Amino acid sequence: MQKWPVGVFTSIDAGLGVDLSVAKEIGIPTVQIHAPHRGNRTAKHAEEILARLAEFGITVTAVFGGFEDESYADIPTVVKTVGLVPSETRAKRLAEMKEISDFSKLLGCDVIALHLGFVPHETESSLYQDVVAVTKDLCQHAAANGQALHLETGQETAEALNQFIDDVDQDNLFVNFDPANMILYGTGKPIEALRALGPRVKSCHFKDATWSDKPGESWGAEVPLGEGDVDIQMYMNTLKEIGYQGPLTIEREIPEQPARQKQEIGQAVKLIEQCRA
Ligand code: MG
């Protein structure tokens, strides 16, 4: 694989994302995918996906787990419903993430990723210790499958995320950096956060957003790449500065309208190629 291949976040049968056929049409060589729904995480389905990817000449660089009863409606709802933090759903979701890890192995993919949820800030609290323990458990399962676990950024400051990763203390735990999420959640300036996380960033999203007028309380707005408050050239320069080697994965949650997806993702690819050059 070339250094810094362009990628796009893709939906195979679950989650919002660009259709795989759009990625193929634009000639994008890598994708991250949402894990398929439970009933589709079979060896047979993995073979079908692999055949389609081979035909399209596309490599999967990460499989993202997500859960059916999660909601990103607003920030307080994210706190209550997302990831492995809420205690009521934690055991069930851990089991599901392990299944996703096993399915990703069938796809030959060595990275699984997720939004862990809002990690509590009180590092002495039992909730914090529980989230450390569940993450360690998942890392160990992934390691047995030859995989790393990447945590999506946004819900923590870089400092809190560094602390958390230190506390989990597993050598296959890394970061999927999303500059727009730092802005959307109001958790810090993206370039400074990227520098602070540095070598822990092993995959990243190219996504753009504008700041909320009440950072941390209400969302900013997600916008097409290059139209928001992430300085994309500066972002690229900083990825270089920290020695980043992985794919440059466009993430854009737009409705299932192939024509619009093609147009917008095509523009994003152009911008990335300019900045990369
Ligand atoms: Mg993202």
mmCIF file of C-alpha atoms and ligand atoms in Angstrom:
data_model
loop_
_atom_site.group_PDB
_atom_site.id
_atom_site.type_symbol
_atom_site.label_atom_id
_atom_site.label_comp_id
_atom_site.label_asym_id
_atom_site.label_seq_id
_atom_site.Cartn_x
_atom_site.Cartn_y
_atom_site.Cartn_z
ATOM 1 C CA MET A 1 0.000 0.000 0.000
ATOM 2 C CA GLN A 2 1.253 3.519 -0.783
ATOM 3 C CA LYS A 3 1.895 5.829 2.137
ATOM 4 C CA TRP A 4 -1.197 7.810 3.157
ATOM 5 C CA PRO A 5 -3.724 6.186 0.822
ATOM 6 C CA VAL A 6 -7.067 7.926 0.620
ATOM 7 C CA GLY A 7 -9.935 6.080 2.262
ATOM 8 C CA VAL A 8 -13.614 6.511 2.917
ATOM 9 C CA PHE A 9 -15.892 5.382 5.723
ATOM 10 C CA THR A 10 -18.249 2.927 4.149
ATOM 11 C CA SER A 11 -21.504 1.270 4.998
ATOM 12 C CA ILE A 12 -21.941 -2.342 3.966
ATOM 13 C CA ASP A 13 -25.250 -2.992 5.656
ATOM 14 C CA ALA A 14 -25.193 -0.994 8.892
ATOM 15 C CA GLY A 15 -24.605 2.576 9.954
ATOM 16 C CA LEU A 16 -24.367 5.713 7.887
ATOM 17 C CA GLY A 17 -21.597 5.819 5.361
ATOM 18 C CA VAL A 18 -20.770 6.064 1.721
ATOM 19 C CA ASP A 19 -21.805 3.138 -0.446
ATOM 20 C CA LEU A 20 -18.983 0.807 -1.475
ATOM 21 C CA SER A 21 -19.884 1.227 -5.154
ATOM 22 C CA VAL A 22 -19.310 4.994 -4.804
ATOM 23 C CA ALA A 23 -15.834 4.327 -3.382
ATOM 24 C CA LYS A 24 -15.116 2.085 -6.334
ATOM 25 C CA GLU A 25 -16.351 4.624 -8.887
ATOM 26 C CA ILE A 26 -14.139 7.357 -7.455
ATOM 27 C CA GLY A 27 -11.198 4.940 -7.321
ATOM 28 C CA ILE A 28 -10.608 5.049 -3.566
ATOM 29 C CA PRO A 29 -8.216 2.240 -2.522
ATOM 30 C CA THR A 30 -9.110 1.815 1.176
ATOM 31 C CA VAL A 31 -12.199 1.829 3.366
ATOM 32 C CA GLN A 32 -13.142 1.654 6.971
ATOM 33 C CA ILE A 33 -16.451 -0.133 7.428
ATOM 34 C CA HIS A 34 -19.213 -0.331 9.993
ATOM 35 C CA ALA A 35 -19.461 -3.878 11.298
ATOM 36 C CA PRO A 36 -22.405 -5.602 9.631
ATOM 37 C CA HIS A 37 -25.512 -6.409 11.674
ATOM 38 C CA ARG A 38 -25.286 -9.416 13.958
ATOM 39 C CA GLY A 39 -27.060 -11.864 11.621
ATOM 40 C CA ASN A 40 -24.593 -11.002 8.853
ATOM 41 C CA ARG A 41 -21.415 -11.575 10.813
ATOM 42 C CA THR A 42 -20.917 -15.017 9.326
ATOM 43 C CA ALA A 43 -18.057 -16.704 7.473
ATOM 44 C CA LYS A 44 -20.209 -16.810 4.347
ATOM 45 C CA HIS A 45 -20.918 -13.071 4.468
ATOM 46 C CA ALA A 46 -17.227 -12.338 5.108
ATOM 47 C CA GLU A 47 -16.378 -14.267 1.942
ATOM 48 C CA GLU A 48 -18.960 -12.298 -0.038
ATOM 49 C CA ILE A 49 -17.591 -8.981 1.246
ATOM 50 C CA LEU A 50 -14.023 -10.046 0.477
ATOM 51 C CA ALA A 51 -14.980 -11.076 -3.061
ATOM 52 C CA ARG A 52 -16.628 -7.698 -3.665
ATOM 53 C CA LEU A 53 -13.646 -5.811 -2.233
ATOM 54 C CA ALA A 54 -11.221 -7.845 -4.348
ATOM 55 C CA GLU A 55 -13.267 -7.094 -7.457
ATOM 56 C CA PHE A 56 -13.202 -3.371 -6.585
ATOM 57 C CA GLY A 57 -9.509 -3.389 -5.591
ATOM 58 C CA ILE A 58 -10.331 -2.022 -2.124
ATOM 59 C CA THR A 59 -8.675 -2.892 1.221
ATOM 60 C CA VAL A 60 -10.481 -2.671 4.575
ATOM 61 C CA THR A 61 -8.255 -0.826 7.059
ATOM 62 C CA ALA A 62 -10.588 -0.866 10.098
ATOM 63 C CA VAL A 63 -13.919 -2.306 11.211
ATOM 64 C CA PHE A 64 -15.978 -0.031 13.478
ATOM 65 C CA GLY A 65 -18.309 -1.513 16.040
ATOM 66 C CA GLY A 66 -21.562 0.192 16.938
ATOM 67 C CA PHE A 67 -24.626 -0.838 18.877
ATOM 68 C CA GLU A 68 -28.287 -0.753 17.976
ATOM 69 C CA ASP A 69 -29.595 1.237 20.924
ATOM 70 C CA GLU A 70 -27.012 4.026 20.696
ATOM 71 C CA SER A 71 -28.188 7.552 19.951
ATOM 72 C CA TYR A 72 -26.209 10.617 18.911
ATOM 73 C CA ALA A 73 -29.293 12.874 19.174
ATOM 74 C CA ASP A 74 -27.517 15.377 21.449
ATOM 75 C CA ILE A 75 -24.537 15.396 23.813
ATOM 76 C CA PRO A 76 -26.428 14.295 26.994
ATOM 77 C CA THR A 77 -27.953 11.380 25.041
ATOM 78 C CA VAL A 78 -24.499 10.323 23.845
ATOM 79 C CA VAL A 79 -23.358 10.249 27.480
ATOM 80 C CA LYS A 80 -26.266 7.935 28.359
ATOM 81 C CA THR A 81 -26.287 5.609 25.357
ATOM 82 C CA VAL A 82 -22.970 5.362 23.514
ATOM 83 C CA GLY A 83 -20.245 2.751 23.758
ATOM 84 C CA LEU A 84 -18.981 0.593 26.587
ATOM 85 C CA VAL A 85 -19.442 3.249 29.289
ATOM 86 C CA PRO A 86 -23.172 2.815 30.171
ATOM 87 C CA SER A 87 -23.189 0.029 32.751
ATOM 88 C CA GLU A 88 -26.575 -1.542 31.885
ATOM 89 C CA THR A 89 -25.488 -2.539 28.380
ATOM 90 C CA ARG A 90 -21.766 -2.992 28.969
ATOM 91 C CA ALA A 91 -21.526 -6.781 29.264
ATOM 92 C CA LYS A 92 -23.739 -7.389 26.253
ATOM 93 C CA ARG A 93 -21.840 -4.860 24.157
ATOM 94 C CA LEU A 94 -18.480 -6.253 25.182
ATOM 95 C CA ALA A 95 -19.633 -9.657 23.953
ATOM 96 C CA GLU A 96 -20.794 -8.056 20.723
ATOM 97 C CA MET A 97 -17.462 -6.246 20.199
ATOM 98 C CA LYS A 98 -15.685 -9.574 20.647
ATOM 99 C CA GLU A 99 -17.899 -11.064 17.936
ATOM 100 C CA ILE A 100 -17.036 -8.079 15.729
ATOM 101 C CA SER A 101 -13.347 -8.710 16.391
ATOM 102 C CA ASP A 102 -13.788 -12.353 15.340
ATOM 103 C CA PHE A 103 -15.682 -11.305 12.212
ATOM 104 C CA SER A 104 -12.979 -8.734 11.360
ATOM 105 C CA LYS A 105 -10.418 -11.505 11.553
ATOM 106 C CA LEU A 106 -12.406 -13.355 8.871
ATOM 107 C CA LEU A 107 -12.047 -10.190 6.759
ATOM 108 C CA GLY A 108 -8.296 -10.227 7.348
ATOM 109 C CA CYS A 109 -8.542 -6.854 9.077
ATOM 110 C CA ASP A 110 -6.139 -6.128 11.922
ATOM 111 C CA VAL A 111 -7.884 -3.040 13.352
ATOM 112 C CA ILE A 112 -11.188 -2.812 15.207
ATOM 113 C CA ALA A 113 -12.441 0.548 16.412
ATOM 114 C CA LEU A 114 -15.281 2.178 18.300
ATOM 115 C CA HIS A 115 -16.628 5.169 20.154
ATOM 116 C CA LEU A 116 -15.993 4.047 23.710
ATOM 117 C CA GLY A 117 -18.444 6.626 25.083
ATOM 118 C CA PHE A 118 -17.873 9.434 27.571
ATOM 119 C CA VAL A 119 -15.138 8.137 29.855
ATOM 120 C CA PRO A 120 -15.743 9.588 33.340
ATOM 121 C CA HIS A 121 -13.202 12.203 34.406
ATOM 122 C CA GLU A 122 -12.892 11.056 38.003
ATOM 123 C CA THR A 123 -10.100 8.521 37.620
ATOM 124 C CA GLU A 124 -10.626 7.284 41.181
ATOM 125 C CA SER A 125 -14.300 6.444 40.564
ATOM 126 C CA SER A 126 -15.506 2.865 40.245
ATOM 127 C CA LEU A 127 -17.099 3.704 36.877
ATOM 128 C CA TYR A 128 -13.713 4.818 35.534
ATOM 129 C CA GLN A 129 -12.065 1.648 36.822
ATOM 130 C CA ASP A 130 -14.831 -0.452 35.222
ATOM 131 C CA VAL A 131 -14.324 1.237 31.851
ATOM 132 C CA VAL A 132 -10.561 0.664 32.100
ATOM 133 C CA ALA A 133 -11.237 -3.013 32.861
ATOM 134 C CA VAL A 134 -13.686 -3.546 29.995
ATOM 135 C CA THR A 135 -11.305 -1.878 27.540
ATOM 136 C CA LYS A 136 -8.443 -4.060 28.731
ATOM 137 C CA ASP A 137 -10.620 -7.140 28.275
ATOM 138 C CA LEU A 138 -11.492 -6.113 24.707
ATOM 139 C CA CYS A 139 -7.835 -5.309 23.897
ATOM 140 C CA GLN A 140 -6.828 -8.767 25.034
ATOM 141 C CA HIS A 141 -9.486 -10.403 22.868
ATOM 142 C CA ALA A 142 -8.365 -8.301 19.883
ATOM 143 C CA ALA A 143 -4.706 -9.130 20.538
ATOM 144 C CA ALA A 144 -5.523 -12.846 20.399
ATOM 145 C CA ASN A 145 -6.976 -12.151 16.924
ATOM 146 C CA GLY A 146 -3.809 -10.248 15.932
ATOM 147 C CA GLN A 147 -5.640 -6.908 16.064
ATOM 148 C CA ALA A 148 -5.276 -3.449 17.511
ATOM 149 C CA LEU A 149 -8.154 -1.493 19.057
ATOM 150 C CA HIS A 150 -8.499 2.151 17.982
ATOM 151 C CA LEU A 151 -10.562 4.560 20.060
ATOM 152 C CA GLU A 152 -12.405 7.258 18.137
ATOM 153 C CA THR A 153 -11.674 10.731 19.513
ATOM 154 C CA GLY A 154 -14.122 13.447 20.405
ATOM 155 C CA GLN A 155 -15.703 12.667 23.708
ATOM 156 C CA GLU A 156 -12.522 13.299 25.724
ATOM 157 C CA THR A 157 -9.807 15.898 25.686
ATOM 158 C CA ALA A 158 -6.473 14.621 24.361
ATOM 159 C CA GLU A 159 -5.096 14.798 27.877
ATOM 160 C CA ALA A 160 -7.886 12.640 29.317
ATOM 161 C CA LEU A 161 -7.547 10.148 26.469
ATOM 162 C CA ASN A 162 -3.784 9.857 27.014
ATOM 163 C CA GLN A 163 -4.397 9.265 30.707
ATOM 164 C CA PHE A 164 -7.019 6.624 29.944
ATOM 165 C CA ILE A 165 -4.767 4.766 27.476
ATOM 166 C CA ASP A 166 -1.945 4.832 30.039
ATOM 167 C CA ASP A 167 -4.315 3.358 32.618
ATOM 168 C CA VAL A 168 -5.563 0.571 30.324
ATOM 169 C CA ASP A 169 -1.893 -0.229 29.686
ATOM 170 C CA GLN A 170 -2.205 -2.549 26.673
ATOM 171 C CA ASP A 171 0.221 -2.338 23.772
ATOM 172 C CA ASN A 172 -2.472 -2.762 21.085
ATOM 173 C CA LEU A 173 -4.578 0.246 22.160
ATOM 174 C CA PHE A 174 -4.376 3.276 19.849
ATOM 175 C CA VAL A 175 -6.371 6.240 18.570
ATOM 176 C CA ASN A 176 -8.511 6.925 15.521
ATOM 177 C CA PHE A 177 -8.216 10.699 15.379
ATOM 178 C CA ASP A 178 -11.220 12.700 14.226
ATOM 179 C CA PRO A 179 -10.525 16.458 14.136
ATOM 180 C CA ALA A 180 -14.162 17.357 13.519
ATOM 181 C CA ASN A 181 -15.311 15.481 16.616
ATOM 182 C CA MET A 182 -13.001 17.583 18.800
ATOM 183 C CA ILE A 183 -14.885 20.605 17.450
ATOM 184 C CA LEU A 184 -18.370 19.045 17.501
ATOM 185 C CA TYR A 185 -18.012 17.949 21.127
ATOM 186 C CA GLY A 186 -16.021 21.039 22.111
ATOM 187 C CA THR A 187 -13.209 18.935 23.628
ATOM 188 C CA GLY A 188 -10.240 20.859 22.292
ATOM 189 C CA LYS A 189 -8.509 22.408 19.306
ATOM 190 C CA PRO A 190 -7.883 19.586 16.843
ATOM 191 C CA ILE A 191 -4.287 20.398 15.871
ATOM 192 C CA GLU A 192 -3.152 20.699 19.487
ATOM 193 C CA ALA A 193 -4.977 17.474 20.347
ATOM 194 C CA LEU A 194 -3.338 15.647 17.440
ATOM 195 C CA ARG A 195 0.102 16.761 18.609
ATOM 196 C CA ALA A 196 -0.676 15.689 22.173
ATOM 197 C CA LEU A 197 -1.781 12.203 21.076
ATOM 198 C CA GLY A 198 1.126 11.975 18.618
ATOM 199 C CA PRO A 199 2.327 8.422 17.912
ATOM 200 C CA ARG A 200 -0.813 6.908 19.417
ATOM 201 C CA VAL A 201 -2.750 8.029 16.341
ATOM 202 C CA LYS A 202 -2.771 5.037 13.992
ATOM 203 C CA SER A 203 -5.828 5.871 11.897
ATOM 204 C CA CYS A 204 -7.700 9.081 11.254
ATOM 205 C CA HIS A 205 -10.790 10.667 9.830
ATOM 206 C CA PHE A 206 -10.979 13.519 7.384
ATOM 207 C CA LYS A 207 -14.121 15.244 8.538
ATOM 208 C CA ASP A 208 -14.917 18.926 9.026
ATOM 209 C CA ALA A 209 -17.167 20.871 11.383
ATOM 210 C CA THR A 210 -17.902 24.279 12.820
ATOM 211 C CA TRP A 211 -17.743 25.140 16.520
ATOM 212 C CA SER A 212 -20.873 25.272 18.606
ATOM 213 C CA ASP A 213 -21.746 28.593 20.258
ATOM 214 C CA LYS A 214 -21.925 26.521 23.485
ATOM 215 C CA PRO A 215 -18.984 24.102 23.183
ATOM 216 C CA GLY A 216 -19.472 20.916 25.221
ATOM 217 C CA GLU A 217 -23.187 21.580 25.713
ATOM 218 C CA SER A 218 -24.585 21.541 22.221
ATOM 219 C CA TRP A 219 -23.224 20.273 18.921
ATOM 220 C CA GLY A 220 -21.323 22.219 16.370
ATOM 221 C CA ALA A 221 -22.295 21.410 12.787
ATOM 222 C CA GLU A 222 -20.732 18.827 10.500
ATOM 223 C CA VAL A 223 -19.967 20.337 7.078
ATOM 224 C CA PRO A 224 -18.273 19.199 3.840
ATOM 225 C CA LEU A 225 -14.493 18.852 4.035
ATOM 226 C CA GLY A 226 -12.733 22.194 3.641
ATOM 227 C CA GLU A 227 -15.773 24.267 4.655
ATOM 228 C CA GLY A 228 -15.403 24.043 8.438
ATOM 229 C CA ASP A 229 -13.025 25.051 11.227
ATOM 230 C CA VAL A 230 -10.525 22.197 10.772
ATOM 231 C CA ASP A 231 -7.662 23.645 8.749
ATOM 232 C CA ILE A 232 -7.155 20.659 6.420
ATOM 233 C CA GLN A 233 -3.686 21.652 5.174
ATOM 234 C CA MET A 234 -2.554 22.228 8.753
ATOM 235 C CA TYR A 235 -4.103 18.901 9.734
ATOM 236 C CA MET A 236 -2.144 17.152 6.989
ATOM 237 C CA ASN A 237 1.069 18.950 7.986
ATOM 238 C CA THR A 238 0.573 17.881 11.585
ATOM 239 C CA LEU A 239 -0.038 14.245 10.609
ATOM 240 C CA LYS A 240 3.341 14.413 8.871
ATOM 241 C CA GLU A 241 4.937 16.052 11.886
ATOM 242 C CA ILE A 242 3.807 13.253 14.241
ATOM 243 C CA GLY A 243 5.056 10.572 11.838
ATOM 244 C CA TYR A 244 1.607 9.307 10.868
ATOM 245 C CA GLN A 245 1.699 6.427 8.354
ATOM 246 C CA GLY A 246 -1.880 5.208 7.939
ATOM 247 C CA PRO A 247 -4.756 5.898 5.551
ATOM 248 C CA LEU A 248 -6.556 9.253 5.193
ATOM 249 C CA THR A 249 -10.160 8.203 5.640
ATOM 250 C CA ILE A 250 -12.952 10.576 4.654
ATOM 251 C CA GLU A 251 -15.940 10.341 6.953
ATOM 252 C CA ARG A 252 -19.135 12.016 5.868
ATOM 253 C CA GLU A 253 -22.575 11.105 7.059
ATOM 254 C CA ILE A 254 -24.727 11.947 4.110
ATOM 255 C CA PRO A 255 -27.945 10.278 3.106
ATOM 256 C CA GLU A 256 -28.082 7.391 0.714
ATOM 257 C CA GLN A 257 -28.021 9.484 -2.420
ATOM 258 C CA PRO A 258 -25.241 8.076 -4.597
ATOM 259 C CA ALA A 259 -25.089 11.158 -6.830
ATOM 260 C CA ARG A 260 -24.589 13.512 -3.876
ATOM 261 C CA GLN A 261 -22.159 11.133 -2.197
ATOM 262 C CA LYS A 262 -20.140 10.897 -5.388
ATOM 263 C CA GLN A 263 -20.002 14.653 -5.817
ATOM 264 C CA GLU A 264 -19.091 15.450 -2.200
ATOM 265 C CA ILE A 265 -16.621 12.624 -1.702
ATOM 266 C CA GLY A 266 -15.047 13.434 -5.059
ATOM 267 C CA GLN A 267 -14.460 17.013 -3.848
ATOM 268 C CA ALA A 268 -13.005 15.754 -0.575
ATOM 269 C CA VAL A 269 -10.590 13.451 -2.416
ATOM 270 C CA LYS A 270 -9.418 16.382 -4.546
ATOM 271 C CA LEU A 271 -8.780 18.511 -1.471
ATOM 272 C CA ILE A 272 -6.870 15.693 0.257
ATOM 273 C CA GLU A 273 -4.734 15.074 -2.819
ATOM 274 C CA GLN A 274 -3.859 18.787 -3.051
ATOM 275 C CA CYS A 275 -2.931 18.989 0.632
ATOM 276 C CA ARG A 276 -1.029 15.687 0.518
ATOM 277 C CA ALA A 277 1.026 16.886 -2.434
HETATM 278 MG MG MG B 1 -15.086 9.916 13.052
#
